[in-house]
Tab-separated table of C-alpha atoms in Angstrom:
chain	number	residue	atom	x	y	z
Z	252	UNK	CA	28.214	-13.988	18.630
Z	253	UNK	CA	24.680	-12.692	18.432
Z	254	UNK	CA	23.873	-13.843	14.894
Z	255	UNK	CA	23.242	-17.574	14.847
Z	256	UNK	CA	23.801	-19.518	11.595
Z	257	UNK	CA	20.305	-20.969	11.007
Z	258	UNK	CA	18.745	-17.604	11.893
Z	259	UNK	CA	21.050	-15.865	9.417
Z	260	UNK	CA	20.148	-18.392	6.704
Z	261	UNK	CA	16.430	-17.815	7.348
Z	262	UNK	CA	16.795	-14.028	7.271
Z	263	UNK	CA	18.856	-14.040	4.069
Z	264	UNK	CA	16.456	-16.541	2.443
Z	265	UNK	CA	13.407	-14.470	3.339
Z	266	UNK	CA	15.101	-11.251	2.222
Z	267	UNK	CA	16.003	-12.707	-1.190
Z	268	UNK	CA	12.518	-14.226	-1.607
Z	269	UNK	CA	10.856	-10.898	-0.794
Z	270	UNK	CA	13.108	-8.848	-3.063
Z	271	UNK	CA	12.540	-11.423	-5.824
Z	272	UNK	CA	8.751	-10.922	-5.688
Z	273	UNK	CA	9.269	-7.162	-5.895
Z	274	UNK	CA	11.750	-7.440	-8.805
Z	275	UNK	CA	9.491	-9.910	-10.635
Z	276	UNK	CA	6.716	-7.313	-10.758
Z	277	UNK	CA	9.149	-4.786	-12.192
Z	278	UNK	CA	10.151	-7.134	-15.023
Z	279	UNK	CA	6.731	-8.621	-15.738
Z	280	UNK	CA	5.523	-6.079	-18.293
Z	281	UNK	CA	8.729	-6.417	-20.308
Z	282	UNK	CA	7.932	-10.116	-20.715
Z	283	UNK	CA	4.210	-10.069	-21.458
Z	284	UNK	CA	3.934	-6.827	-23.391
Z	285	UNK	CA	1.064	-4.408	-22.977
Z	286	UNK	CA	-2.453	-4.111	-24.287
Z	287	UNK	CA	-5.694	-2.408	-23.325
Z	288	UNK	CA	-7.134	-5.312	-21.292
Z	289	UNK	CA	-3.887	-5.723	-19.375
Z	290	UNK	CA	-3.774	-1.975	-18.699
Z	291	UNK	CA	-7.285	-2.164	-17.245
Z	292	UNK	CA	-6.272	-5.111	-15.085
Z	293	UNK	CA	-3.173	-3.278	-13.823
Z	294	UNK	CA	-5.164	-0.104	-13.161
Z	295	UNK	CA	-7.365	-2.218	-10.876
Z	296	UNK	CA	-4.442	-3.587	-8.805
Z	297	UNK	CA	-4.497	-0.867	-6.101
Z	298	UNK	CA	-8.230	-1.205	-5.410
Z	299	UNK	CA	-8.176	-5.013	-5.734
Z	300	UNK	CA	-5.154	-5.609	-3.466
Z	301	UNK	CA	-6.068	-3.015	-0.827
Z	302	UNK	CA	-9.639	-4.359	-0.649
Z	303	UNK	CA	-8.360	-7.929	-0.307
Z	304	UNK	CA	-6.004	-6.878	2.507
Z	305	UNK	CA	-8.705	-5.284	4.668
Z	306	UNK	CA	-11.969	-7.107	3.816
Z	307	UNK	CA	-11.513	-10.206	6.045
Z	308	UNK	CA	-10.468	-8.162	9.099
Z	309	UNK	CA	-13.450	-5.826	8.669
Z	310	UNK	CA	-15.878	-8.761	8.429
Z	311	UNK	CA	-14.245	-10.852	11.177
Z	312	UNK	CA	-13.407	-7.983	13.532
Z	313	UNK	CA	-16.813	-7.818	15.199
Z	314	UNK	CA	-19.461	-5.067	15.133
Z	315	UNK	CA	-17.136	-2.335	16.459
Z	316	UNK	CA	-14.663	-2.813	13.607
Z	317	UNK	CA	-17.379	-3.144	10.966
Z	318	UNK	CA	-19.213	0.035	12.077
Z	319	UNK	CA	-15.908	1.925	12.350
Z	320	UNK	CA	-15.094	0.872	8.784
Z	321	UNK	CA	-18.422	2.318	7.603
Z	322	UNK	CA	-17.711	5.571	9.494
Z	323	UNK	CA	-14.256	5.679	7.883
Z	324	UNK	CA	-15.718	5.263	4.383
Z	325	UNK	CA	-18.040	8.242	4.954
Z	326	UNK	CA	-15.151	10.298	6.330
Z	327	UNK	CA	-12.934	9.336	3.380
Z	328	UNK	CA	-15.483	10.635	0.865
Z	329	UNK	CA	-15.371	14.157	2.320
Z	330	UNK	CA	-12.041	14.528	4.115
Z	331	UNK	CA	-8.292	14.275	3.407
Z	332	UNK	CA	-6.464	11.081	4.353
Z	333	UNK	CA	-5.003	12.210	7.677
Z	334	UNK	CA	-8.396	13.377	9.022
Z	335	UNK	CA	-9.929	10.129	7.772
Z	336	UNK	CA	-7.377	8.062	9.712
Z	337	UNK	CA	-7.854	10.106	12.900
Z	338	UNK	CA	-11.650	9.748	12.724
Z	339	UNK	CA	-11.377	6.031	11.887
Z	340	UNK	CA	-9.050	5.209	14.787
Z	341	UNK	CA	-11.022	7.382	17.240
Z	342	UNK	CA	-14.282	5.714	16.228
Z	343	UNK	CA	-12.865	2.186	16.578
Z	344	UNK	CA	-11.485	2.947	20.056
Z	345	UNK	CA	-14.853	4.361	21.217
Z	346	UNK	CA	-16.871	1.572	19.568
Z	347	UNK	CA	-14.657	-1.161	21.036
Z	348	UNK	CA	-15.244	0.309	24.502
Z	349	UNK	CA	-19.010	0.360	23.841
Z	350	UNK	CA	-19.083	-3.222	22.541
Z	351	UNK	CA	-16.596	-4.636	25.050
X	324	UNK	CA	18.497	17.026	-9.568
X	325	UNK	CA	15.408	19.181	-9.886
X	326	UNK	CA	15.350	22.243	-7.624
X	327	UNK	CA	12.193	21.005	-5.893
X	328	UNK	CA	13.802	17.758	-4.710
X	329	UNK	CA	13.557	18.814	-1.063
X	330	UNK	CA	9.891	19.699	-1.271
X	331	UNK	CA	9.141	16.459	-3.111
X	332	UNK	CA	10.951	14.449	-0.439
X	333	UNK	CA	9.103	16.321	2.287
X	334	UNK	CA	5.748	15.746	0.569
X	335	UNK	CA	6.466	12.015	0.418
X	336	UNK	CA	7.527	11.901	4.061
X	337	UNK	CA	4.331	13.763	5.047
X	338	UNK	CA	2.130	11.447	2.976
X	339	UNK	CA	3.508	8.351	4.704
X	340	UNK	CA	3.441	9.938	8.191
X	341	UNK	CA	0.149	8.337	9.347
X	342	UNK	CA	1.485	4.880	8.416
X	343	UNK	CA	4.890	5.657	9.937
X	344	UNK	CA	3.225	6.545	13.251
X	345	UNK	CA	0.919	3.514	13.197
X	346	UNK	CA	3.887	1.246	12.497
X	347	UNK	CA	5.603	2.165	15.802
X	348	UNK	CA	3.574	-0.136	18.109
X	349	UNK	CA	3.703	-2.934	15.541
X	350	UNK	CA	7.469	-2.627	15.253
X	351	UNK	CA	7.737	-2.826	19.038
X	352	UNK	CA	5.411	-5.849	19.080
X	353	UNK	CA	7.322	-7.673	16.338
X	354	UNK	CA	10.613	-7.092	18.142
X	355	UNK	CA	9.162	-8.324	21.423
X	356	UNK	CA	7.728	-11.484	19.823
X	357	UNK	CA	11.019	-12.171	18.025
X	358	UNK	CA	12.983	-11.746	21.263
X	359	UNK	CA	10.669	-14.281	22.913
X	360	UNK	CA	11.580	-16.742	20.121
X	361	UNK	CA	15.264	-16.271	20.929
X	362	UNK	CA	16.273	-13.776	18.235
X	363	UNK	CA	18.922	-11.275	19.282
X	364	UNK	CA	18.437	-7.492	18.757
X	365	UNK	CA	21.060	-7.638	15.996
X	366	UNK	CA	19.138	-10.420	14.247
X	367	UNK	CA	15.865	-8.464	14.537
X	368	UNK	CA	17.553	-5.358	13.089
X	369	UNK	CA	19.029	-7.438	10.273
X	370	UNK	CA	15.641	-9.049	9.551
X	371	UNK	CA	13.729	-5.753	9.376
X	372	UNK	CA	16.482	-4.038	7.381
X	373	UNK	CA	16.843	-6.762	4.749
X	374	UNK	CA	13.286	-8.151	4.463
X	375	UNK	CA	11.192	-5.035	5.183
X	376	UNK	CA	7.811	-6.774	4.870
X	377	UNK	CA	5.718	-6.528	8.023
X	378	UNK	CA	3.145	-9.235	7.441
X	379	UNK	CA	5.742	-11.782	6.286
X	380	UNK	CA	7.903	-10.998	9.323
X	381	UNK	CA	5.019	-11.470	11.769
X	382	UNK	CA	4.111	-14.835	10.229
X	383	UNK	CA	7.761	-15.924	10.165
X	384	UNK	CA	8.330	-15.014	13.811
X	385	UNK	CA	5.225	-17.002	14.689
X	386	UNK	CA	6.804	-20.095	13.061
X	387	UNK	CA	10.335	-19.400	14.300
X	388	UNK	CA	12.091	-22.088	16.376
X	389	UNK	CA	15.622	-23.200	17.117
X	390	UNK	CA	17.310	-24.039	14.842
X	391	UNK	CA	15.411	-21.843	12.373
X	392	UNK	CA	13.526	-23.819	9.671
X	393	UNK	CA	15.095	-21.577	7.056
X	394	UNK	CA	13.802	-23.321	3.913
X	395	UNK	CA	10.249	-23.291	5.233
X	396	UNK	CA	10.513	-19.646	6.316
X	397	UNK	CA	11.899	-18.647	2.914
X	398	UNK	CA	9.019	-20.394	1.161
X	399	UNK	CA	6.524	-18.761	3.527
X	400	UNK	CA	7.937	-15.297	2.782
X	401	UNK	CA	7.750	-16.062	-0.925
X	402	UNK	CA	4.061	-17.044	-0.823
X	403	UNK	CA	3.009	-14.177	1.446
X	404	UNK	CA	4.792	-11.676	-0.783
X	405	UNK	CA	3.599	-12.975	-4.158
X	406	UNK	CA	1.155	-10.050	-4.210
X	407	UNK	CA	4.214	-7.824	-4.784
X	408	UNK	CA	4.386	-9.175	-8.335
X	409	UNK	CA	1.027	-7.558	-9.127
X	410	UNK	CA	1.909	-4.425	-7.190
X	411	UNK	CA	5.315	-4.044	-8.824
X	412	UNK	CA	3.889	-4.596	-12.306
X	413	UNK	CA	1.301	-1.879	-11.755
X	414	UNK	CA	3.804	0.585	-10.293
X	415	UNK	CA	6.422	-0.153	-12.968
X	416	UNK	CA	4.304	1.894	-15.393
X	417	UNK	CA	4.831	5.012	-13.277
X	418	UNK	CA	8.621	4.908	-12.860
X	419	UNK	CA	9.450	6.983	-15.937
X	420	UNK	CA	11.348	9.528	-13.835
X	421	UNK	CA	13.589	6.796	-12.349
X	422	UNK	CA	16.807	5.633	-14.020
X	423	UNK	CA	16.538	1.965	-15.094
X	424	UNK	CA	19.322	0.907	-12.724
X	425	UNK	CA	17.784	2.666	-9.737
X	426	UNK	CA	14.398	0.965	-10.226
X	427	UNK	CA	15.710	-2.418	-9.087
X	428	UNK	CA	17.040	-0.787	-5.948
X	429	UNK	CA	13.991	1.355	-5.153
X	430	UNK	CA	11.612	-1.563	-5.720
X	431	UNK	CA	13.237	-3.199	-2.660
X	432	UNK	CA	11.177	-0.753	-0.547
X	433	UNK	CA	7.840	-1.869	-2.016
X	434	UNK	CA	6.017	-2.390	1.282
X	435	UNK	CA	2.218	-2.193	1.008
X	436	UNK	CA	1.915	1.333	2.426
X	437	UNK	CA	4.753	2.766	0.319
X	438	UNK	CA	3.371	1.159	-2.812
X	439	UNK	CA	-0.177	2.410	-2.156
X	440	UNK	CA	1.015	5.978	-1.534
X	441	UNK	CA	3.210	5.877	-4.653
X	442	UNK	CA	0.251	4.683	-6.768
X	443	UNK	CA	-1.888	7.456	-5.326
X	444	UNK	CA	0.768	10.049	-6.170
X	445	UNK	CA	1.139	8.652	-9.686
X	446	UNK	CA	-2.621	8.983	-10.233
X	447	UNK	CA	-2.425	12.766	-9.736
X	448	UNK	CA	1.127	13.830	-10.604
X	449	UNK	CA	4.450	12.493	-11.822
X	450	UNK	CA	6.004	10.135	-9.286
X	451	UNK	CA	9.509	11.497	-8.677
X	452	UNK	CA	12.400	9.590	-7.095
X	453	UNK	CA	12.548	12.257	-4.359
X	454	UNK	CA	8.891	11.765	-3.427
X	455	UNK	CA	9.337	7.987	-3.414
X	456	UNK	CA	12.474	8.383	-1.286
X	457	UNK	CA	10.449	10.444	1.186
X	458	UNK	CA	7.901	7.645	1.423
X	459	UNK	CA	10.449	4.855	1.596
X	460	UNK	CA	13.059	6.308	3.964
X	461	UNK	CA	10.492	7.475	6.505
X	462	UNK	CA	8.726	4.140	6.832
X	463	UNK	CA	11.905	2.072	6.496
X	464	UNK	CA	13.806	3.852	9.273
X	465	UNK	CA	10.747	3.692	11.539
X	466	UNK	CA	10.302	-0.018	10.938
X	467	UNK	CA	13.950	-0.944	11.470
X	468	UNK	CA	14.404	1.266	14.557
X	469	UNK	CA	11.160	0.407	16.338
X	470	UNK	CA	11.296	-3.335	15.723
X	471	UNK	CA	14.875	-3.367	17.044
X	472	UNK	CA	13.749	-1.306	20.038
X	473	UNK	CA	10.963	-3.830	20.578
X	474	UNK	CA	13.465	-6.677	20.814
X	475	UNK	CA	15.307	-4.739	23.529
X	476	UNK	CA	12.398	-3.577	25.696
X	477	UNK	CA	9.132	-4.314	23.860
X	478	UNK	CA	7.967	-6.979	26.282
X	479	UNK	CA	6.631	-4.195	28.553
X	480	UNK	CA	4.259	-3.084	25.811
X	481	UNK	CA	0.603	-4.031	25.493
X	482	UNK	CA	-1.339	-5.201	22.465
X	483	UNK	CA	-1.593	-2.464	19.753
X	484	UNK	CA	-5.172	-3.602	19.097
X	485	UNK	CA	-6.222	-2.157	22.469
X	486	UNK	CA	-5.403	1.344	21.243
X	487	UNK	CA	-6.880	0.944	17.774
X	488	UNK	CA	-3.506	1.021	15.992
X	489	UNK	CA	-4.448	-2.045	13.965
X	490	UNK	CA	-7.342	-0.066	12.526
X	491	UNK	CA	-5.043	2.764	11.429
X	492	UNK	CA	-3.903	0.619	8.490
X	493	UNK	CA	-7.502	-0.303	7.639
X	494	UNK	CA	-8.429	3.408	7.711
X	495	UNK	CA	-5.438	4.384	5.547
X	496	UNK	CA	-6.357	1.746	2.981
X	497	UNK	CA	-10.059	2.727	3.010
X	498	UNK	CA	-9.042	6.339	2.392
X	499	UNK	CA	-6.783	5.295	-0.486
X	500	UNK	CA	-9.443	3.056	-2.063
X	501	UNK	CA	-11.931	5.957	-2.009
X	502	UNK	CA	-9.209	8.074	-3.639
X	503	UNK	CA	-8.900	5.531	-6.478
X	504	UNK	CA	-12.702	5.538	-6.950
X	505	UNK	CA	-13.767	5.763	-10.601
X	506	UNK	CA	-17.496	5.020	-10.433
X	507	UNK	CA	-19.524	1.792	-10.561
X	508	UNK	CA	-16.777	-0.412	-12.096
X	509	UNK	CA	-14.676	0.265	-8.984
X	510	UNK	CA	-17.533	-1.057	-6.833
X	511	UNK	CA	-17.683	-4.234	-8.923
X	512	UNK	CA	-13.916	-4.768	-8.596
X	513	UNK	CA	-14.100	-4.142	-4.844
X	514	UNK	CA	-16.964	-6.593	-4.429
X	515	UNK	CA	-15.077	-9.307	-6.310
X	516	UNK	CA	-11.890	-8.764	-4.293
X	517	UNK	CA	-13.698	-8.572	-0.958
X	518	UNK	CA	-15.815	-11.687	-1.524
X	519	UNK	CA	-12.885	-13.738	-2.822
X	520	UNK	CA	-10.606	-12.574	0.009
X	521	UNK	CA	-13.206	-13.308	2.696
X	522	UNK	CA	-13.952	-16.758	1.253
X	523	UNK	CA	-10.229	-17.573	0.862
X	524	UNK	CA	-9.443	-16.414	4.384
X	525	UNK	CA	-12.164	-18.721	5.692
X	526	UNK	CA	-11.642	-21.812	3.513
X	527	UNK	CA	-8.039	-21.716	2.256
X	528	UNK	CA	-6.341	-20.274	5.322
X	529	UNK	CA	-2.846	-18.905	5.645
X	530	UNK	CA	-1.973	-15.666	3.925
X	531	UNK	CA	-3.333	-16.703	0.528
X	532	UNK	CA	-6.416	-14.492	0.810
X	533	UNK	CA	-4.602	-11.304	-0.285
X	534	UNK	CA	-3.289	-12.916	-3.461
X	535	UNK	CA	-6.610	-14.653	-4.235
X	536	UNK	CA	-8.672	-11.517	-3.523
X	537	UNK	CA	-6.313	-9.356	-5.553
X	538	UNK	CA	-6.372	-11.701	-8.541
X	539	UNK	CA	-10.199	-11.915	-8.403
X	540	UNK	CA	-10.384	-8.113	-8.577
X	541	UNK	CA	-8.012	-7.727	-11.523
X	542	UNK	CA	-9.623	-10.614	-13.436
X	543	UNK	CA	-13.008	-8.895	-13.054
X	544	UNK	CA	-11.433	-5.616	-14.192
X	545	UNK	CA	-10.007	-7.330	-17.279
X	546	UNK	CA	-13.396	-8.907	-17.984
X	547	UNK	CA	-15.142	-5.535	-17.675
X	548	UNK	CA	-12.612	-4.066	-20.086
X	549	UNK	CA	-13.204	-6.906	-22.538
X	550	UNK	CA	-16.928	-6.227	-22.320
X	551	UNK	CA	-16.199	-2.625	-23.333
X	552	UNK	CA	-17.733	-1.422	-20.111
X	553	UNK	CA	-14.903	1.055	-19.649
X	554	UNK	CA	-13.721	-0.533	-16.417
X	555	UNK	CA	-11.550	2.410	-15.587
X	556	UNK	CA	-10.787	5.831	-17.007
X	557	UNK	CA	-8.600	5.502	-20.078
X	558	UNK	CA	-6.326	8.460	-19.435
X	559	UNK	CA	-2.651	7.670	-18.805
């Protein structure tokens, strides 16, 4: 038996909790209605959440990560996403070797 | 189904490809860490297939012991994933092409990368179920397969950070943020989110910084809108 009971309980609990947060977002607008201020707030969610995800790691990651992030921003302004990612990862690998 | 379903699916799969590649070493790492904590390959497969939330899974595996503290792990997953409420609410405005019943099912796949790519698509075109399926299936299958593989033979693998794979996600998100750029108000929102997230990461700890940073950004956006500063373009 390779599925142990407490592990199964934890997995099912985490799965339901995660799906619940995703479903809650789906139902939220039906509950609170919509207006212009709320629309502006929701339009800001992608930028706000993505920035919050990466900001601490860029600041705490040391000079190599911080400089690579700046290089990636410049690349992102001119280039499509895939090229941006390639340049970003290449620059962080080179910079980490330089700063190691 | 529309005749261009195949091309829509393919476009979605292509859009998520950089994230799907970057997720390979992290799947292997998660599987290896989980195996070290005594989880079987079947349990790892079950976890990735039913939870499908990378950051929550990494934190949970870190706390895992025998017997599993299931109530604590459930609560941890709930707090880490509270950001999905904001994300789902934003994306729910762009699901017009989805049948109401299918939305509850598709929203299961709302991992960060899939959500961000779906928002980006919705900013430029109609988000179709086929495109979303291309995003979701590609990343989902990669995550489930590679994390399971990691539990079988991932212990031989090094740290993904050595090869810069951790930065792939940072680069993807930077590229997406630039794509959402709408002038100075975007910079103000970014500054609020970044400062709040950095401060929360330092002083609050845990995984709260994403939620706190995200809320700071949308509160500032709402305030800008209230001030009639045209926080964001008013199309759509």
